[in-house]
Amino acid sequence: MADITLTGDVRTEFGKGAARRMRVANLIPATIYAGGEEPSFLQLPAKETTLALRHTNALFELEFGNETKTAVVKDVQRNPVKRTVEHVDFYEVKAGEKIVVNVPVFAEGTPKGAAVAFVDIQEMSIKADVANLPERIVVSVEGLMDGDKVLVKDVVLPEGTELAMDDLEEPVVTVSVPEGDGEEAAEGADAAAEAPAAE
């Protein structure tokens, strides 16, 4: 069921001093939350965890002590300067459970003419089974023209998912000609029309 397995140890030390010692030992502190239950505290290998976090909405199998828990990433705390991972919060999930996650939006395709696609909503909230969490939502802009918009209600969601957003009229992607491009194209056309014909 899980996409990624990480093996760590139970965390028994807390505070800034303990966190520094873990970083020196190439470990990352983590917490697993479960609705209504006491959280679990663990430490994970830094390299493997950092690489695994590149996968959006991945399902993790976390092994620590005598326990194994399936979870998704809830929050990642990073060093503001180095951007290294300093702490990870997970949320435990069960097979068959549906959860709401934020999924990155990507525009795909080529609009007509000089128009360019601008992504207005970087992430969309959707509800999906924990075994079917998408990494991205792709919005096609192929053939769209200056002024066209793709609204929330127009987006084709990945199979097995449902929308978890209230404003269905909000633009997700807007297609427009960047300021200056239209004027330059018009000026170029005028100049070509005014130029004397070659003899």
JSON list of C-alpha atoms in Angstrom, two decimals, residues 10-148:
[
{"chain": "A", "resi": 10, "resn": "VAL", "atom": "CA", "xyz": [11.90, 5.90, 18.71]},
{"chain": "A", "resi": 11, "resn": "ARG", "atom": "CA", "xyz": [12.84, 9.43, 19.78]},
{"chain": "A", "resi": 12, "resn": "THR", "atom": "CA", "xyz": [13.38, 9.84, 23.51]},
{"chain": "A", "resi": 13, "resn": "GLU", "atom": "CA", "xyz": [15.21, 13.19, 23.62]},
{"chain": "A", "resi": 14, "resn": "PHE", "atom": "CA", "xyz": [13.52, 16.52, 22.99]},
{"chain": "A", "resi": 15, "resn": "GLY", "atom": "CA", "xyz": [14.41, 20.20, 22.78]},
{"chain": "A", "resi": 16, "resn": "LYS", "atom": "CA", "xyz": [16.90, 22.27, 20.80]},
{"chain": "A", "resi": 17, "resn": "GLY", "atom": "CA", "xyz": [19.95, 20.47, 22.18]},
{"chain": "A", "resi": 18, "resn": "ALA", "atom": "CA", "xyz": [18.57, 17.08, 21.21]},
{"chain": "A", "resi": 19, "resn": "ALA", "atom": "CA", "xyz": [17.66, 18.40, 17.75]},
{"chain": "A", "resi": 20, "resn": "ARG", "atom": "CA", "xyz": [21.22, 19.65, 17.22]},
{"chain": "A", "resi": 21, "resn": "ARG", "atom": "CA", "xyz": [22.66, 16.28, 18.25]},
{"chain": "A", "resi": 22, "resn": "MET", "atom": "CA", "xyz": [20.34, 14.54, 15.80]},
{"chain": "A", "resi": 23, "resn": "ARG", "atom": "CA", "xyz": [21.40, 16.81, 12.96]},
{"chain": "A", "resi": 24, "resn": "VAL", "atom": "CA", "xyz": [25.07, 16.09, 13.71]},
{"chain": "A", "resi": 25, "resn": "ALA", "atom": "CA", "xyz": [24.21, 12.38, 13.55]},
{"chain": "A", "resi": 26, "resn": "ASN", "atom": "CA", "xyz": [22.40, 12.91, 10.19]},
{"chain": "A", "resi": 27, "resn": "LEU", "atom": "CA", "xyz": [18.99, 12.27, 11.71]},
{"chain": "A", "resi": 28, "resn": "ILE", "atom": "CA", "xyz": [15.73, 14.21, 11.41]},
{"chain": "A", "resi": 29, "resn": "PRO", "atom": "CA", "xyz": [13.19, 14.40, 14.26]},
{"chain": "A", "resi": 30, "resn": "ALA", "atom": "CA", "xyz": [9.64, 13.50, 13.27]},
{"chain": "A", "resi": 31, "resn": "THR", "atom": "CA", "xyz": [6.20, 13.22, 14.85]},
{"chain": "A", "resi": 32, "resn": "ILE", "atom": "CA", "xyz": [3.28, 11.04, 13.78]},
{"chain": "A", "resi": 33, "resn": "TYR", "atom": "CA", "xyz": [-0.15, 12.37, 14.69]},
{"chain": "A", "resi": 34, "resn": "ALA", "atom": "CA", "xyz": [-3.29, 10.25, 14.80]},
{"chain": "A", "resi": 35, "resn": "GLY", "atom": "CA", "xyz": [-6.75, 11.62, 15.47]},
{"chain": "A", "resi": 36, "resn": "GLY", "atom": "CA", "xyz": [-7.57, 11.33, 19.17]},
{"chain": "A", "resi": 37, "resn": "GLU", "atom": "CA", "xyz": [-4.45, 9.31, 20.00]},
{"chain": "A", "resi": 38, "resn": "GLU", "atom": "CA", "xyz": [-1.13, 10.22, 21.53]},
{"chain": "A", "resi": 39, "resn": "PRO", "atom": "CA", "xyz": [1.45, 11.21, 18.90]},
{"chain": "A", "resi": 40, "resn": "SER", "atom": "CA", "xyz": [4.48, 9.02, 18.21]},
{"chain": "A", "resi": 41, "resn": "PHE", "atom": "CA", "xyz": [7.97, 10.53, 18.25]},
{"chain": "A", "resi": 42, "resn": "LEU", "atom": "CA", "xyz": [10.74, 9.15, 16.07]},
{"chain": "A", "resi": 43, "resn": "GLN", "atom": "CA", "xyz": [13.99, 10.01, 14.35]},
{"chain": "A", "resi": 44, "resn": "LEU", "atom": "CA", "xyz": [14.62, 9.25, 10.68]},
{"chain": "A", "resi": 45, "resn": "PRO", "atom": "CA", "xyz": [17.74, 9.07, 8.47]},
{"chain": "A", "resi": 46, "resn": "ALA", "atom": "CA", "xyz": [18.29, 12.53, 6.99]},
{"chain": "A", "resi": 47, "resn": "LYS", "atom": "CA", "xyz": [19.38, 11.58, 3.47]},
{"chain": "A", "resi": 48, "resn": "GLU", "atom": "CA", "xyz": [16.63, 9.05, 2.78]},
{"chain": "A", "resi": 49, "resn": "THR", "atom": "CA", "xyz": [13.96, 11.26, 4.32]},
{"chain": "A", "resi": 50, "resn": "THR", "atom": "CA", "xyz": [15.00, 14.36, 2.36]},
{"chain": "A", "resi": 51, "resn": "LEU", "atom": "CA", "xyz": [14.92, 12.42, -0.92]},
{"chain": "A", "resi": 52, "resn": "ALA", "atom": "CA", "xyz": [11.55, 10.89, -0.08]},
{"chain": "A", "resi": 53, "resn": "LEU", "atom": "CA", "xyz": [10.01, 14.31, 0.61]},
{"chain": "A", "resi": 54, "resn": "ARG", "atom": "CA", "xyz": [10.49, 15.24, -3.04]},
{"chain": "A", "resi": 55, "resn": "HIS", "atom": "CA", "xyz": [7.44, 13.10, -3.81]},
{"chain": "A", "resi": 56, "resn": "THR", "atom": "CA", "xyz": [4.25, 15.11, -3.31]},
{"chain": "A", "resi": 57, "resn": "ASN", "atom": "CA", "xyz": [1.49, 13.31, -1.37]},
{"chain": "A", "resi": 58, "resn": "ALA", "atom": "CA", "xyz": [3.46, 10.08, -1.12]},
{"chain": "A", "resi": 59, "resn": "LEU", "atom": "CA", "xyz": [2.22, 7.39, 1.24]},
{"chain": "A", "resi": 60, "resn": "PHE", "atom": "CA", "xyz": [4.85, 6.46, 3.83]},
{"chain": "A", "resi": 61, "resn": "GLU", "atom": "CA", "xyz": [5.36, 3.28, 5.80]},
{"chain": "A", "resi": 62, "resn": "LEU", "atom": "CA", "xyz": [7.27, 4.31, 8.92]},
{"chain": "A", "resi": 63, "resn": "GLU", "atom": "CA", "xyz": [9.06, 1.60, 10.88]},
{"chain": "A", "resi": 64, "resn": "PHE", "atom": "CA", "xyz": [10.37, 2.45, 14.34]},
{"chain": "A", "resi": 65, "resn": "GLY", "atom": "CA", "xyz": [10.87, 0.37, 17.46]},
{"chain": "A", "resi": 66, "resn": "ASN", "atom": "CA", "xyz": [8.34, -2.45, 17.28]},
{"chain": "A", "resi": 67, "resn": "GLU", "atom": "CA", "xyz": [5.80, -0.39, 15.36]},
{"chain": "A", "resi": 68, "resn": "THR", "atom": "CA", "xyz": [4.91, 0.23, 11.74]},
{"chain": "A", "resi": 69, "resn": "LYS", "atom": "CA", "xyz": [2.56, 3.03, 10.77]},
{"chain": "A", "resi": 70, "resn": "THR", "atom": "CA", "xyz": [1.23, 4.24, 7.44]},
{"chain": "A", "resi": 71, "resn": "ALA", "atom": "CA", "xyz": [1.15, 8.02, 7.14]},
{"chain": "A", "resi": 72, "resn": "VAL", "atom": "CA", "xyz": [1.19, 11.06, 4.87]},
{"chain": "A", "resi": 73, "resn": "VAL", "atom": "CA", "xyz": [3.22, 14.22, 5.34]},
{"chain": "A", "resi": 74, "resn": "LYS", "atom": "CA", "xyz": [1.37, 16.90, 7.26]},
{"chain": "A", "resi": 75, "resn": "ASP", "atom": "CA", "xyz": [4.08, 19.56, 7.52]},
{"chain": "A", "resi": 76, "resn": "VAL", "atom": "CA", "xyz": [7.80, 20.00, 6.85]},
{"chain": "A", "resi": 77, "resn": "GLN", "atom": "CA", "xyz": [9.92, 22.51, 8.75]},
{"chain": "A", "resi": 78, "resn": "ARG", "atom": "CA", "xyz": [13.05, 23.69, 6.93]},
{"chain": "A", "resi": 79, "resn": "ASN", "atom": "CA", "xyz": [16.04, 25.81, 7.85]},
{"chain": "A", "resi": 80, "resn": "PRO", "atom": "CA", "xyz": [15.19, 29.30, 6.53]},
{"chain": "A", "resi": 81, "resn": "VAL", "atom": "CA", "xyz": [18.68, 29.77, 5.07]},
{"chain": "A", "resi": 82, "resn": "LYS", "atom": "CA", "xyz": [19.99, 26.32, 4.12]},
{"chain": "A", "resi": 83, "resn": "ARG", "atom": "CA", "xyz": [16.49, 24.92, 3.34]},
{"chain": "A", "resi": 84, "resn": "THR", "atom": "CA", "xyz": [17.52, 21.64, 4.95]},
{"chain": "A", "resi": 85, "resn": "VAL", "atom": "CA", "xyz": [14.77, 19.59, 6.60]},
{"chain": "A", "resi": 86, "resn": "GLU", "atom": "CA", "xyz": [14.66, 20.16, 10.36]},
{"chain": "A", "resi": 87, "resn": "HIS", "atom": "CA", "xyz": [11.44, 18.39, 11.36]},
{"chain": "A", "resi": 88, "resn": "VAL", "atom": "CA", "xyz": [8.63, 16.43, 9.73]},
{"chain": "A", "resi": 89, "resn": "ASP", "atom": "CA", "xyz": [5.04, 16.02, 10.93]},
{"chain": "A", "resi": 90, "resn": "PHE", "atom": "CA", "xyz": [3.18, 12.99, 9.64]},
{"chain": "A", "resi": 91, "resn": "TYR", "atom": "CA", "xyz": [-0.51, 12.09, 9.89]},
{"chain": "A", "resi": 92, "resn": "GLU", "atom": "CA", "xyz": [-1.39, 8.42, 10.32]},
{"chain": "A", "resi": 93, "resn": "VAL", "atom": "CA", "xyz": [-3.91, 6.99, 7.86]},
{"chain": "A", "resi": 94, "resn": "LYS", "atom": "CA", "xyz": [-5.74, 3.69, 7.47]},
{"chain": "A", "resi": 95, "resn": "ALA", "atom": "CA", "xyz": [-6.43, 1.61, 4.35]},
{"chain": "A", "resi": 96, "resn": "GLY", "atom": "CA", "xyz": [-9.57, 2.80, 2.58]},
{"chain": "A", "resi": 97, "resn": "GLU", "atom": "CA", "xyz": [-9.56, 6.18, 4.33]},
{"chain": "A", "resi": 98, "resn": "LYS", "atom": "CA", "xyz": [-10.22, 9.31, 2.28]},
{"chain": "A", "resi": 99, "resn": "ILE", "atom": "CA", "xyz": [-8.35, 12.49, 3.14]},
{"chain": "A", "resi": 100, "resn": "VAL", "atom": "CA", "xyz": [-8.11, 16.04, 1.81]},
{"chain": "A", "resi": 101, "resn": "VAL", "atom": "CA", "xyz": [-4.73, 17.00, 0.35]},
{"chain": "A", "resi": 102, "resn": "ASN", "atom": "CA", "xyz": [-3.30, 19.94, -1.58]},
{"chain": "A", "resi": 103, "resn": "VAL", "atom": "CA", "xyz": [-2.03, 19.00, -5.04]},
{"chain": "A", "resi": 104, "resn": "PRO", "atom": "CA", "xyz": [0.27, 21.20, -7.18]},
{"chain": "A", "resi": 105, "resn": "VAL", "atom": "CA", "xyz": [-1.19, 22.55, -10.44]},
{"chain": "A", "resi": 106, "resn": "PHE", "atom": "CA", "xyz": [0.74, 22.45, -13.73]},
{"chain": "A", "resi": 107, "resn": "ALA", "atom": "CA", "xyz": [-0.28, 23.92, -17.10]},
{"chain": "A", "resi": 108, "resn": "GLU", "atom": "CA", "xyz": [0.38, 21.75, -20.15]},
{"chain": "A", "resi": 109, "resn": "GLY", "atom": "CA", "xyz": [0.18, 22.61, -23.84]},
{"chain": "A", "resi": 110, "resn": "THR", "atom": "CA", "xyz": [0.68, 25.68, -26.03]},
{"chain": "A", "resi": 111, "resn": "PRO", "atom": "CA", "xyz": [-1.80, 28.57, -26.25]},
{"chain": "A", "resi": 112, "resn": "LYS", "atom": "CA", "xyz": [-2.40, 30.31, -29.59]},
{"chain": "A", "resi": 113, "resn": "GLY", "atom": "CA", "xyz": [-0.23, 33.15, -30.86]},
{"chain": "A", "resi": 114, "resn": "ALA", "atom": "CA", "xyz": [1.81, 35.09, -28.32]},
{"chain": "A", "resi": 115, "resn": "ALA", "atom": "CA", "xyz": [-0.43, 34.11, -25.40]},
{"chain": "A", "resi": 116, "resn": "VAL", "atom": "CA", "xyz": [1.11, 32.55, -22.31]},
{"chain": "A", "resi": 117, "resn": "ALA", "atom": "CA", "xyz": [-0.50, 30.46, -19.55]},
{"chain": "A", "resi": 118, "resn": "PHE", "atom": "CA", "xyz": [-0.31, 31.78, -15.99]},
{"chain": "A", "resi": 119, "resn": "VAL", "atom": "CA", "xyz": [-1.12, 29.46, -13.08]},
{"chain": "A", "resi": 120, "resn": "ASP", "atom": "CA", "xyz": [-3.29, 31.46, -10.65]},
{"chain": "A", "resi": 121, "resn": "ILE", "atom": "CA", "xyz": [-3.79, 28.70, -8.08]},
{"chain": "A", "resi": 122, "resn": "GLN", "atom": "CA", "xyz": [-0.57, 26.88, -7.26]},
{"chain": "A", "resi": 123, "resn": "GLU", "atom": "CA", "xyz": [-2.38, 24.06, -5.41]},
{"chain": "A", "resi": 124, "resn": "MET", "atom": "CA", "xyz": [-5.89, 22.63, -5.47]},
{"chain": "A", "resi": 125, "resn": "SER", "atom": "CA", "xyz": [-7.55, 20.86, -2.55]},
{"chain": "A", "resi": 126, "resn": "ILE", "atom": "CA", "xyz": [-8.98, 17.48, -3.41]},
{"chain": "A", "resi": 127, "resn": "LYS", "atom": "CA", "xyz": [-10.30, 14.47, -1.52]},
{"chain": "A", "resi": 128, "resn": "ALA", "atom": "CA", "xyz": [-8.95, 11.05, -2.39]},
{"chain": "A", "resi": 129, "resn": "ASP", "atom": "CA", "xyz": [-8.31, 7.57, -1.06]},
{"chain": "A", "resi": 130, "resn": "VAL", "atom": "CA", "xyz": [-4.96, 7.34, 0.72]},
{"chain": "A", "resi": 131, "resn": "ALA", "atom": "CA", "xyz": [-3.90, 4.68, -1.77]},
{"chain": "A", "resi": 132, "resn": "ASN", "atom": "CA", "xyz": [-4.61, 6.99, -4.70]},
{"chain": "A", "resi": 133, "resn": "LEU", "atom": "CA", "xyz": [-3.13, 10.39, -3.82]},
{"chain": "A", "resi": 134, "resn": "PRO", "atom": "CA", "xyz": [-2.03, 12.24, -6.99]},
{"chain": "A", "resi": 135, "resn": "GLU", "atom": "CA", "xyz": [1.28, 14.11, -7.17]},
{"chain": "A", "resi": 136, "resn": "ARG", "atom": "CA", "xyz": [-0.02, 16.77, -9.57]},
{"chain": "A", "resi": 137, "resn": "ILE", "atom": "CA", "xyz": [-3.04, 18.14, -11.40]},
{"chain": "A", "resi": 138, "resn": "VAL", "atom": "CA", "xyz": [-2.44, 18.90, -15.08]},
{"chain": "A", "resi": 139, "resn": "VAL", "atom": "CA", "xyz": [-4.50, 21.60, -16.79]},
{"chain": "A", "resi": 140, "resn": "SER", "atom": "CA", "xyz": [-4.45, 21.63, -20.59]},
{"chain": "A", "resi": 141, "resn": "VAL", "atom": "CA", "xyz": [-4.06, 25.06, -22.22]},
{"chain": "A", "resi": 142, "resn": "GLU", "atom": "CA", "xyz": [-3.54, 23.70, -25.73]},
{"chain": "A", "resi": 143, "resn": "GLY", "atom": "CA", "xyz": [-5.08, 26.06, -28.29]},
{"chain": "A", "resi": 144, "resn": "LEU", "atom": "CA", "xyz": [-6.48, 28.53, -25.74]},
{"chain": "A", "resi": 145, "resn": "MET", "atom": "CA", "xyz": [-6.51, 32.20, -26.70]},
{"chain": "A", "resi": 146, "resn": "ASP", "atom": "CA", "xyz": [-5.69, 35.51, -25.05]},
{"chain": "A", "resi": 147, "resn": "GLY", "atom": "CA", "xyz": [-8.28, 36.13, -22.32]},
{"chain": "A", "resi": 148, "resn": "ASP", "atom": "CA", "xyz": [-9.31, 32.50, -21.85]}
]
